[in-house]
Amino acid sequence: MARILAEVGFVHLHVHSAFSLLEGALKIDKLAGLAVKDGMPALALTDTNNLFGALEFSEKLAKEGVQPIIGVQLGVAVPGRENGQGLQRAFPSIVLLAATLEGYRNLMRLGSRAFLDPAPGEPPHAPWSMLADHRDGLICLTGGPDGPIDRALAEGNAAAARSRLDDLAAIFGDKLYVELQRHGRPAERAVEPALLDLAYRAGLPLVATNDVYFASRDDYEAHDALIAIAEGRVLASDDRRRLTPSHDFKTRADMQALFADLPEATANTVEIAMRCAYRPTSLKTPMLPRFTPGAADAKEAEEREAAEMRRAAEEGLAARLAAHGTAPGLSEEDYRNRLAFEIGVITKMKYQGYFLIVADFITWAKRQGIPVGPGRGSGAGSLVAYCLTITDLDPLRFGLLFERFLNPDRVSMPDFDIDFCQDRRDEVIGYVQQRYGQDRVAQIITFGSLLARGVMRDVGRVLEMPYGQVDKLTKLVPQNPANPVTLAQAIKDEARLREAIDEDPVVDRMLTIAQKLEGLYRHASTHAAGIVIGDRPLDEIVPLYRDPKSDMPVTQFNMKWVEPAGLVKFDFL
């Protein structure tokens, strides 16, 4: 153990990615590269109040041979404290790290409640009382300068700091660490002696962290611009949030040198990493609700669903043939053979439940007089879908191939694109919620990015450049939403941009900053069409988010990662 602690030396446990929206400037791939470059065997992700990047971080770091530690910097409402309104960081925050599967589940529950429970207009946070109910499998760091202990000390309230530390110790026991940060700020230096005294008196271990927001000191100016963009301020403003050049991804050697007087604080980062023995992984089996309840086990449920799909499809085929007949040159036997083939493939791939669920809400919509599209995309090639009235196109009549939709040699989830009347789409979603449970249905998050033109305008504003000048420069970047042009490519291709850079140092500065911020996430919103349905409360599978513009919960994982998490996407277009 001592040898490992000495060899590793330090592990970053307080790190913000670009998923700390308009706050972190590090994409997941960049974080993985930084860890590999420094030979860091483990790395934590602790975005502000969210788990947006948890599964992506887990998979990408593991692929690079780095142990991912999933965590969150969580705002908490401290008893007896007047918590501010409206500001993202109004609530003091602690860092929670998932050490076990149960810890990750508790992290998802806390992360979900932090968005779903606060009143409209309040920033995400969890009540202090919720920590005790969801502490199992979690390691807690006191949060550093933005934590409840440091804040009380900074306010001169040593009694409150001691009381809060005692409360956390009672909740987390030997999984609580007193967090120290040294970014060179006067406030940090002012409270450190009292913080050390509290930790030693309580017999609590110390842990050194660097609150990481960007890769290197060279990125500080660009990150400072990002913070100004987030707050709608300008760089020259004195009364705005600022970090320091030291909020970078320091090497292990840098951190050991910074805390050379407290070697136990850096050694404990390695100990914590060794205590974290769980990471979320991509799942191959979707967690769909059972369409035919009452089965004793999964095998019986699959058999019941297969029998129900076969019955409904065969009856549907008879009805379709009675109404429309066969396609020219084809017999009823051809239809029955094609239907048997498709049923065999669907059953073998265990997607019969998916077909029944889709058929159910489409049938309901049609019975309510809600217009439903006839079907489009590769799903129109399924005869089973035609027989179940999911689509209204006879694939044999039009020579459409089932294999383009489902192919046993290329395993992927089926995906019907379903068009509902725009004015009544919410009624169908309401039916699905009523059918499977409000807590088992959600929409899917999507992230808007700082693209070339937009980031030029944002940076130009915080640099207080004339609007007309920025507008003229921005229009030199081609506008192509289908294939966005990067700033680097635009500068390479457009001589007038290069001339402006050479002639005006302010333009050079603006475009340098803009290129560093380009591609970072700007905001979260709700995907226009995607719906997921689970077989259990969704916060047991994925963390949830609340879009201020919607009453419906939203998954914190985007379209790319919600399916690997075990959920199936349904497109309500």
Coordinates of C-alpha atoms in Angstrom, one line a residue:
M1 CA 0.0 0.0 0.0
A2 CA 2.7 2.5 1.0
R3 CA 4.6 1.7 -2.2
I4 CA 1.6 2.4 -4.4
L5 CA 0.8 5.7 -2.6
A6 CA 4.4 6.8 -3.1
E7 CA 4.6 5.7 -6.8
V8 CA 1.3 7.3 -7.8
G9 CA 1.6 10.4 -5.5
F10 CA -1.6 12.2 -6.5
V11 CA -4.9 11.7 -8.3
H12 CA -7.2 14.6 -9.4
L13 CA -10.5 14.2 -7.5
H14 CA -12.2 17.6 -8.2
V15 CA -12.4 18.1 -12.0
H16 CA -14.9 20.0 -14.2
S17 CA -15.5 19.0 -17.8
A18 CA -17.3 20.9 -20.5
F19 CA -20.5 19.4 -19.0
S20 CA -20.2 22.1 -16.3
L21 CA -21.9 24.3 -18.8
L22 CA -20.2 27.6 -19.6
E23 CA -17.9 26.9 -16.7
G24 CA -15.6 23.9 -17.6
A25 CA -13.4 24.1 -20.7
L26 CA -12.4 20.4 -20.9
K27 CA -14.0 17.9 -23.2
I28 CA -14.0 14.3 -22.0
D29 CA -11.4 13.3 -24.7
K30 CA -9.1 16.0 -23.6
L31 CA -9.3 14.9 -19.9
A32 CA -8.5 11.4 -20.9
G33 CA -5.4 12.6 -22.9
L34 CA -4.2 14.7 -19.9
A35 CA -4.5 11.8 -17.5
V36 CA -2.6 9.5 -19.9
K37 CA 0.1 12.1 -20.6
D38 CA 0.8 12.5 -16.8
G39 CA 0.6 8.7 -16.2
M40 CA -2.3 9.3 -13.8
P41 CA -3.8 5.9 -13.1
A42 CA -7.2 7.3 -12.1
L43 CA -9.2 10.4 -12.5
A44 CA -12.5 11.7 -11.1
L45 CA -15.2 13.8 -12.9
T46 CA -17.1 16.1 -10.6
D47 CA -19.2 18.5 -12.7
T48 CA -21.3 21.2 -11.1
N49 CA -24.6 19.7 -10.0
N50 CA -24.8 17.2 -12.8
L51 CA -23.8 13.8 -14.2
F52 CA -24.2 14.7 -17.8
G53 CA -20.9 13.2 -18.8
A54 CA -20.7 10.2 -16.4
L55 CA -21.1 7.3 -18.8
E56 CA -19.1 8.9 -21.6
F57 CA -16.3 9.7 -19.1
S58 CA -16.4 6.1 -17.7
E59 CA -16.2 4.4 -21.1
K60 CA -13.6 6.7 -22.6
L61 CA -11.2 6.8 -19.7
A62 CA -11.5 3.0 -19.2
K63 CA -10.6 2.6 -22.9
E64 CA -7.4 4.6 -22.3
G65 CA -6.5 2.5 -19.3
V66 CA -7.4 5.1 -16.7
Q67 CA -9.7 4.3 -13.8
P68 CA -12.7 6.6 -14.0
I69 CA -14.2 7.8 -10.7
I70 CA -17.7 9.2 -11.1
G71 CA -18.6 12.1 -8.8
V72 CA -20.4 15.4 -8.6
Q73 CA -19.9 18.8 -7.0
L74 CA -23.3 19.1 -5.4
G75 CA -25.0 22.2 -4.0
V76 CA -26.5 21.5 -0.6
A77 CA -29.0 23.6 1.4
V78 CA -27.4 23.9 4.8
P79 CA -29.7 24.0 7.8
G80 CA -29.9 27.4 9.4
R81 CA -28.2 29.2 6.5
E82 CA -29.8 31.8 4.3
N83 CA -29.3 30.3 0.9
G84 CA -29.2 32.8 -2.0
Q85 CA -31.5 32.7 -5.0
G86 CA -30.8 32.6 -8.7
L87 CA -27.0 32.1 -8.8
Q88 CA -25.6 28.8 -9.9
R89 CA -23.2 28.8 -6.9
A90 CA -25.4 30.4 -4.3
F91 CA -25.5 27.1 -2.3
P92 CA -22.3 25.7 -0.8
S93 CA -21.2 22.5 -2.4
I94 CA -19.6 19.3 -1.4
V95 CA -17.9 16.7 -3.6
L96 CA -19.4 13.2 -3.7
L97 CA -17.6 10.2 -5.3
A98 CA -19.1 6.8 -6.1
A99 CA -17.1 4.1 -4.5
T100 CA -19.6 1.2 -5.2
L101 CA -22.6 0.4 -7.3
E102 CA -24.9 1.5 -4.5
G103 CA -22.9 4.7 -4.3
Y104 CA -23.4 5.4 -8.0
R105 CA -27.1 4.7 -7.6
N106 CA -27.3 7.2 -4.7
L107 CA -25.3 9.7 -6.8
M108 CA -28.0 9.4 -9.5
R109 CA -30.8 9.8 -7.0
L110 CA -29.2 12.9 -5.5
G111 CA -28.3 14.3 -8.9
S112 CA -31.8 13.8 -10.1
R113 CA -33.5 15.3 -7.0
A114 CA -31.1 18.3 -7.2
F115 CA -32.8 19.3 -10.5
L116 CA -36.4 18.0 -10.0
D117 CA -37.2 19.1 -6.4
P118 CA -36.1 22.8 -6.1
A119 CA -38.7 25.5 -6.7
P120 CA -38.7 27.2 -10.1
G121 CA -35.9 29.8 -10.3
E122 CA -33.8 28.1 -7.7
P123 CA -30.4 26.6 -8.7
P124 CA -30.0 22.8 -8.5
H125 CA -29.3 21.6 -5.0
A126 CA -30.2 18.8 -2.5
P127 CA -31.4 19.3 1.0
W128 CA -28.9 18.5 3.7
S129 CA -31.3 15.9 5.2
M130 CA -31.2 13.9 2.0
L131 CA -27.5 13.1 2.4
A132 CA -28.1 10.8 5.3
D133 CA -30.6 8.7 3.3
H134 CA -28.3 8.4 0.3
R135 CA -24.8 8.1 1.8
D136 CA -24.1 4.4 1.3
G137 CA -21.3 3.8 -1.1
L138 CA -20.3 7.4 -1.3
I139 CA -17.1 9.2 -0.4
C140 CA -17.5 12.9 0.6
L141 CA -15.0 15.7 0.3
T142 CA -15.9 18.9 2.2
G143 CA -15.9 21.0 -1.0
G144 CA -13.0 23.4 -0.6
P145 CA -13.6 27.2 -0.7
D146 CA -17.1 26.8 -2.0
G147 CA -17.9 24.1 0.6
P148 CA -20.1 24.6 3.7
I149 CA -17.1 24.4 6.1
D150 CA -14.8 26.9 4.4
R151 CA -17.6 29.3 3.8
A152 CA -18.5 29.3 7.5
L153 CA -14.8 29.9 8.4
A154 CA -14.6 32.7 5.8
E155 CA -17.6 34.4 7.4
G156 CA -15.9 34.2 10.8
N157 CA -18.4 31.6 12.1
A158 CA -16.1 28.9 13.6
A159 CA -19.0 27.3 15.5
A160 CA -21.1 26.8 12.4
A161 CA -18.0 25.3 10.6
R162 CA -17.5 22.9 13.5
S163 CA -21.2 21.9 13.6
R164 CA -21.4 21.3 9.9
L165 CA -18.2 19.2 9.9
D166 CA -19.6 17.2 12.8
D167 CA -22.8 16.6 10.9
L168 CA -20.9 15.4 7.8
A169 CA -18.8 13.2 10.0
A170 CA -21.9 11.6 11.5
I171 CA -23.3 11.0 8.0
F172 CA -20.3 9.7 6.2
G173 CA -18.0 8.4 9.0
D174 CA -14.7 7.2 7.7
K175 CA -15.7 8.2 4.1
L176 CA -15.4 11.9 4.9
Y177 CA -12.2 13.9 3.9
V178 CA -11.5 17.5 4.7
E179 CA -10.6 19.1 1.3
L180 CA -7.7 21.6 0.9
Q181 CA -7.1 23.7 -2.2
R182 CA -4.2 26.0 -2.9
H183 CA -4.8 28.3 -5.9
G184 CA -3.1 31.2 -4.4
R185 CA -6.2 33.0 -3.3
P186 CA -6.1 35.1 -0.1
A187 CA -9.4 33.5 1.0
E188 CA -7.9 30.0 0.8
R189 CA -4.8 31.0 2.8
A190 CA -7.0 32.8 5.4
V191 CA -9.1 29.8 6.3
E192 CA -6.5 27.0 6.0
P193 CA -5.1 27.1 9.5
A194 CA -8.6 26.9 11.0
L195 CA -9.6 24.2 8.6
L196 CA -6.5 22.1 9.6
D197 CA -7.3 22.7 13.2
L198 CA -10.8 21.4 12.8
A199 CA -9.7 18.4 10.9
Y200 CA -7.0 17.4 13.4
R201 CA -9.3 18.0 16.4
A202 CA -12.0 15.8 14.8
G203 CA -9.5 13.1 13.7
L204 CA -10.5 13.5 10.0
P205 CA -8.2 12.9 7.1
L206 CA -7.1 15.6 4.8
V207 CA -7.3 15.5 1.0
A208 CA -5.6 17.8 -1.5
T209 CA -7.4 18.8 -4.6
N210 CA -7.1 21.3 -7.5
D211 CA -10.4 22.6 -8.7
V212 CA -9.7 21.9 -12.4
Y213 CA -11.5 23.8 -15.1
F214 CA -9.0 24.0 -18.0
A215 CA -6.0 22.2 -19.3
S216 CA -3.1 24.6 -18.7
R217 CA -2.2 28.1 -17.6
D218 CA -2.2 29.2 -21.3
D219 CA -6.0 28.5 -21.3
Y220 CA -6.7 30.9 -18.4
E221 CA -7.7 33.9 -20.5
A222 CA -10.0 31.9 -22.7
H223 CA -11.6 30.4 -19.7
D224 CA -12.0 33.8 -18.1
A225 CA -13.8 34.9 -21.2
L226 CA -16.1 31.8 -20.9
I227 CA -17.0 32.8 -17.3
A228 CA -17.8 36.3 -18.6
I229 CA -19.9 34.9 -21.4
A230 CA -21.8 32.8 -18.8
E231 CA -22.6 35.8 -16.6
G232 CA -23.3 38.2 -19.5
R233 CA -20.5 40.5 -18.3
V234 CA -17.3 41.8 -20.0
L235 CA -13.7 40.9 -19.2
A236 CA -12.9 44.3 -17.8
S237 CA -15.6 44.0 -15.1
D238 CA -14.2 43.9 -11.6
D239 CA -17.3 42.7 -9.8
R240 CA -17.7 39.3 -11.5
R241 CA -16.6 35.8 -10.8
R242 CA -13.0 35.0 -11.6
L243 CA -10.8 32.0 -11.2
T244 CA -7.0 31.9 -11.3
P245 CA -4.4 30.5 -13.7
S246 CA -3.9 27.8 -11.1
H247 CA -7.3 26.2 -11.8
D248 CA -5.6 24.1 -14.4
F249 CA -4.9 20.4 -14.7
K250 CA -1.7 20.2 -12.7
T251 CA 0.6 17.2 -13.0
R252 CA 1.1 14.8 -10.1
A253 CA 4.5 16.3 -9.5
D254 CA 3.1 19.8 -9.4
M255 CA 0.5 18.8 -6.8
Q256 CA 3.0 16.9 -4.6
A257 CA 5.3 20.0 -4.6
L258 CA 2.4 22.3 -3.8
F259 CA 1.4 20.2 -0.8
A260 CA 5.0 19.1 0.2
D261 CA 4.3 20.2 3.8
L262 CA 1.2 18.0 3.9
P263 CA 2.2 14.8 2.1
E264 CA -0.7 12.9 3.7
A265 CA -3.2 15.2 1.8
T266 CA -1.8 14.1 -1.6
A267 CA -1.4 10.4 -0.5
N268 CA -5.0 10.3 0.5
T269 CA -6.1 11.1 -3.1
V270 CA -4.5 7.8 -4.1
E271 CA -6.2 6.0 -1.2
I272 CA -9.6 7.4 -2.2
A273 CA -9.0 6.3 -5.8
M274 CA -8.3 2.8 -4.5
R275 CA -11.5 2.8 -2.4
C276 CA -13.5 3.6 -5.6
A277 CA -14.2 0.2 -7.1
Y278 CA -17.1 0.8 -9.4
R279 CA -17.7 2.5 -12.8
P280 CA -20.9 2.5 -14.9
T281 CA -20.6 0.5 -18.1
S282 CA -22.6 0.3 -21.4
L283 CA -25.4 -2.3 -21.3
K284 CA -26.2 -4.6 -24.2
T285 CA -29.7 -5.6 -22.9
P286 CA -32.4 -2.8 -23.0
M287 CA -34.5 -2.3 -19.9
L288 CA -38.0 -2.2 -21.5
P289 CA -41.1 -2.5 -19.5
R290 CA -42.9 -5.9 -19.9
F291 CA -45.9 -5.5 -22.1
T292 CA -47.6 -8.7 -20.7
P293 CA -47.2 -8.5 -16.9
G294 CA -47.5 -11.4 -14.5
A295 CA -44.7 -13.6 -15.8
A296 CA -42.7 -15.5 -13.2
D297 CA -39.3 -14.6 -14.8
A298 CA -37.8 -13.0 -17.8
K299 CA -37.9 -16.1 -20.0
E300 CA -41.6 -16.5 -19.4
A301 CA -42.2 -12.8 -20.1
E302 CA -40.4 -13.0 -23.4
E303 CA -42.4 -16.1 -24.4
R304 CA -45.7 -14.4 -23.5
E305 CA -44.7 -11.3 -25.5
A306 CA -43.6 -13.4 -28.5
A307 CA -47.0 -15.2 -28.4
E308 CA -48.9 -12.0 -28.2
M309 CA -47.0 -10.4 -31.0
R310 CA -47.5 -13.5 -33.2
R311 CA -51.2 -13.5 -32.5
A312 CA -51.7 -9.8 -33.1
A313 CA -49.5 -9.8 -36.3
E314 CA -51.3 -12.8 -37.8
E315 CA -54.7 -11.3 -37.1
G316 CA -53.5 -8.0 -38.5
L317 CA -52.2 -9.7 -41.6
A318 CA -55.6 -11.3 -42.2
A319 CA -57.3 -7.9 -41.7
R320 CA -54.9 -6.1 -44.1
L321 CA -55.3 -8.7 -46.8
A322 CA -59.1 -8.7 -46.5
A323 CA -59.0 -4.9 -46.9
H324 CA -56.3 -4.4 -49.6
G325 CA -55.4 -7.8 -51.0
T326 CA -52.0 -8.9 -52.1
A327 CA -49.5 -7.0 -54.2
P328 CA -49.5 -7.9 -57.9
G329 CA -47.6 -11.1 -58.5
L330 CA -47.6 -12.2 -54.9
S331 CA -49.8 -14.7 -53.0
E332 CA -51.1 -14.8 -49.5
E333 CA -48.5 -17.6 -48.9
D334 CA -45.7 -15.1 -49.8
Y335 CA -47.1 -12.8 -47.1
R336 CA -47.3 -15.5 -44.5
N337 CA -43.8 -16.7 -45.2
R338 CA -42.5 -13.1 -44.9
L339 CA -44.4 -12.6 -41.7
A340 CA -43.0 -15.8 -40.2
F341 CA -39.5 -14.8 -41.1
E342 CA -39.8 -11.4 -39.5
I343 CA -41.4 -12.8 -36.4
G344 CA -38.5 -15.3 -36.1
V345 CA -35.9 -12.5 -36.4
I346 CA -37.7 -10.2 -33.9
T347 CA -38.1 -13.0 -31.4
K348 CA -34.5 -14.2 -31.7
M349 CA -33.3 -10.6 -31.1
K350 CA -35.8 -10.3 -28.2
Y351 CA -37.5 -7.1 -29.6
Q352 CA -41.1 -8.4 -29.4
G353 CA -41.8 -6.1 -26.4
Y354 CA -40.6 -3.1 -28.3
F355 CA -43.0 -3.8 -31.2
L356 CA -45.9 -4.3 -28.9
I357 CA -45.2 -1.1 -27.0
V358 CA -45.0 1.0 -30.2
A359 CA -48.1 -0.7 -31.6
D360 CA -50.0 0.0 -28.4
F361 CA -49.5 3.8 -28.3
I362 CA -50.1 4.1 -32.0
T363 CA -53.3 2.2 -31.8
W364 CA -54.4 4.3 -28.9
A365 CA -53.6 7.5 -30.8
K366 CA -55.6 6.4 -33.8
R367 CA -58.6 5.5 -31.6
Q368 CA -58.5 9.0 -30.2
G369 CA -58.6 10.4 -33.7
I370 CA -55.1 11.7 -33.5
P371 CA -53.5 11.8 -36.9
V372 CA -50.5 9.4 -37.2
G373 CA -48.1 9.3 -40.1
P374 CA -48.1 6.2 -42.4
G375 CA -44.5 5.4 -41.6
R376 CA -41.1 6.4 -42.9
G377 CA -37.5 5.4 -42.7
S378 CA -36.3 1.8 -42.6
G379 CA -39.2 0.8 -40.3
A380 CA -41.5 0.9 -43.3
G381 CA -39.8 -2.3 -44.5
S382 CA -41.3 -4.4 -41.8
L383 CA -44.4 -6.5 -42.5
V384 CA -44.9 -7.1 -38.8
A385 CA -45.1 -3.3 -38.3
Y386 CA -47.7 -3.1 -41.1
C387 CA -49.8 -5.9 -39.6
L388 CA -49.6 -4.2 -36.1
T389 CA -50.7 -0.9 -37.7
I390 CA -47.4 0.7 -36.6
T391 CA -47.1 1.7 -40.3
D392 CA -49.6 1.9 -43.1
L393 CA -47.3 0.9 -46.0
D394 CA -47.3 -2.6 -47.4
P395 CA -43.6 -3.4 -47.7
L396 CA -44.1 -6.2 -50.2
R397 CA -46.1 -4.0 -52.5
F398 CA -43.3 -1.5 -52.7
G399 CA -40.4 -4.0 -52.5
L400 CA -39.0 -2.7 -49.2
L401 CA -36.5 -4.8 -47.3
F402 CA -36.9 -5.9 -43.7
E403 CA -33.1 -6.3 -43.3
R404 CA -32.6 -2.6 -43.6
F405 CA -34.6 -2.2 -40.4
L406 CA -33.5 -5.3 -38.4
N407 CA -30.6 -7.6 -39.2
P408 CA -29.3 -10.3 -36.9
D409 CA -25.8 -9.8 -38.3
R410 CA -25.8 -6.2 -37.3
V411 CA -27.3 -6.0 -33.8
S412 CA -28.9 -2.6 -33.1
M413 CA -32.1 -1.4 -31.5
P414 CA -35.1 -1.0 -33.9
D415 CA -36.0 2.6 -34.3
F416 CA -39.4 3.7 -35.7
D417 CA -39.8 7.3 -36.7
I418 CA -43.4 8.0 -35.8
D419 CA -45.2 11.2 -36.9
F420 CA -48.0 12.5 -34.7
C421 CA -50.1 15.5 -35.1
Q422 CA -48.1 18.4 -33.6
D423 CA -51.0 19.8 -31.7
R424 CA -51.9 16.5 -30.0
R425 CA -48.5 14.8 -29.6
D426 CA -48.5 15.6 -25.9
E427 CA -51.7 13.5 -25.5
V428 CA -49.9 10.4 -26.7
I429 CA -47.0 11.1 -24.4
G430 CA -49.5 11.5 -21.6
Y431 CA -51.0 8.1 -22.4
V432 CA -47.5 6.5 -22.3
Q433 CA -46.9 8.1 -18.9
Q434 CA -50.2 6.9 -17.6
R435 CA -49.6 3.4 -19.1
Y436 CA -46.1 2.8 -17.7
G437 CA -45.8 5.3 -14.8
Q438 CA -44.8 9.0 -14.6
D439 CA -41.5 8.1 -13.1
R440 CA -40.6 5.7 -15.9
V441 CA -41.0 8.0 -18.9
A442 CA -38.8 10.9 -19.8
Q443 CA -37.6 13.1 -22.6
I444 CA -33.9 13.2 -23.6
I445 CA -31.4 16.0 -23.1
T446 CA -29.5 17.7 -25.8
F447 CA -26.6 20.1 -25.6
G448 CA -26.1 23.3 -27.6
S449 CA -22.5 24.1 -28.5
L450 CA -20.5 27.3 -29.0
L451 CA -20.1 27.1 -32.8
A452 CA -17.9 29.3 -34.9
R453 CA -20.1 32.3 -35.6
G454 CA -21.7 32.3 -32.2
V455 CA -18.5 32.0 -30.2
M456 CA -17.0 34.9 -32.3
R457 CA -20.0 37.1 -31.3
D458 CA -19.8 36.1 -27.7
V459 CA -16.0 36.7 -27.4
G460 CA -16.3 40.0 -29.3
R461 CA -18.9 41.1 -26.8
V462 CA -16.9 40.3 -23.7
L463 CA -13.8 42.0 -25.3
E464 CA -16.1 45.1 -25.9
M465 CA -15.3 45.1 -29.6
P466 CA -17.6 47.3 -31.8
Y467 CA -20.7 45.3 -32.8
G468 CA -20.3 46.3 -36.5
Q469 CA -16.7 45.0 -36.6
V470 CA -17.6 41.7 -35.0
D471 CA -20.7 41.3 -37.3
K472 CA -18.5 41.9 -40.4
L473 CA -15.9 39.4 -39.3
T474 CA -18.6 36.8 -38.4
K475 CA -20.1 37.0 -41.8
L476 CA -16.8 35.9 -43.3
V477 CA -17.3 32.4 -41.8
P478 CA -19.5 30.2 -44.0
Q479 CA -22.9 29.2 -42.5
N480 CA -23.5 25.5 -43.0
P481 CA -25.6 23.9 -40.3
A482 CA -25.4 20.5 -41.9
N483 CA -21.6 20.6 -41.8
P484 CA -20.5 23.4 -39.6
V485 CA -17.2 25.1 -40.6
T486 CA -14.6 25.4 -37.8
L487 CA -12.9 28.7 -37.1
A488 CA -9.5 27.2 -38.0
Q489 CA -10.9 26.1 -41.4
A490 CA -12.5 29.5 -42.0
I491 CA -9.3 31.3 -41.2
K492 CA -7.4 29.0 -43.5
D493 CA -9.8 29.5 -46.4
E494 CA -10.7 33.2 -46.0
A495 CA -7.9 35.7 -46.8
R496 CA -9.8 38.6 -45.3
L497 CA -9.9 37.0 -41.9
R498 CA -6.1 36.4 -42.0
E499 CA -5.6 40.1 -43.0
A500 CA -7.8 41.2 -40.1
I501 CA -5.7 39.1 -37.7
D502 CA -2.4 40.6 -39.0
E503 CA -3.7 44.1 -38.9
D504 CA -5.5 44.2 -35.6
P505 CA -4.2 42.6 -32.4
V506 CA -7.7 42.8 -30.9
V507 CA -9.1 40.6 -33.7
D508 CA -6.1 38.2 -33.3
R509 CA -6.9 38.0 -29.5
M510 CA -10.6 37.5 -30.2
L511 CA -10.1 34.7 -32.7
T512 CA -7.5 33.0 -30.5
I513 CA -9.9 32.9 -27.6
A514 CA -12.8 31.9 -29.8
Q515 CA -10.9 28.9 -31.2
K516 CA -10.2 27.7 -27.7
L517 CA -13.8 27.9 -26.7
E518 CA -15.3 26.6 -29.9
G519 CA -17.2 23.3 -29.5
L520 CA -17.7 23.7 -25.7
Y521 CA -21.3 23.2 -24.5
R522 CA -23.4 26.3 -24.1
H523 CA -26.7 25.1 -22.7
A524 CA -28.9 22.1 -22.1
S525 CA -32.3 21.7 -23.6
T526 CA -34.8 18.9 -24.6
H527 CA -34.5 16.8 -27.7
A528 CA -37.4 17.6 -30.0
A529 CA -38.6 14.0 -30.5
G530 CA -36.9 11.4 -28.2
I531 CA -38.8 9.7 -25.4
V532 CA -37.5 6.8 -23.2
I533 CA -39.5 4.3 -21.3
G534 CA -38.0 2.2 -18.6
D535 CA -39.0 -0.9 -16.7
R536 CA -38.3 0.8 -13.3
P537 CA -38.1 4.3 -12.0
L538 CA -35.7 6.0 -14.4
D539 CA -33.5 7.6 -11.6
E540 CA -32.4 4.0 -10.9
I541 CA -31.0 3.8 -14.5
V542 CA -29.9 7.3 -15.4
P543 CA -29.8 10.7 -13.6
L544 CA -32.6 13.1 -14.5
Y545 CA -32.8 16.7 -15.4
R546 CA -35.5 19.3 -15.5
D547 CA -35.8 21.6 -18.5
P548 CA -37.4 24.9 -17.2
K549 CA -39.5 24.9 -20.4
S550 CA -41.0 21.4 -19.7
D551 CA -43.0 19.7 -16.9
M552 CA -41.6 16.3 -17.9
P553 CA -38.3 14.9 -16.6
V554 CA -35.4 14.7 -19.0
T555 CA -32.5 12.2 -18.9
Q556 CA -29.1 13.7 -18.1
F557 CA -27.5 11.5 -20.8
N558 CA -27.9 12.6 -24.3
M559 CA -29.1 10.6 -27.3
K560 CA -25.7 9.0 -27.9
W561 CA -25.4 7.7 -24.3
V562 CA -28.9 7.1 -23.1
E563 CA -29.2 3.8 -25.1
P564 CA -25.8 2.4 -23.8
A565 CA -27.2 3.2 -20.3
G566 CA -30.0 0.6 -20.9
L567 CA -32.9 2.7 -22.2
V568 CA -34.7 2.5 -25.5
K569 CA -35.5 5.6 -27.5
F570 CA -38.9 6.1 -29.1
D571 CA -39.1 9.0 -31.7
F572 CA -42.4 11.0 -31.3
L573 CA -42.0 13.3 -34.3

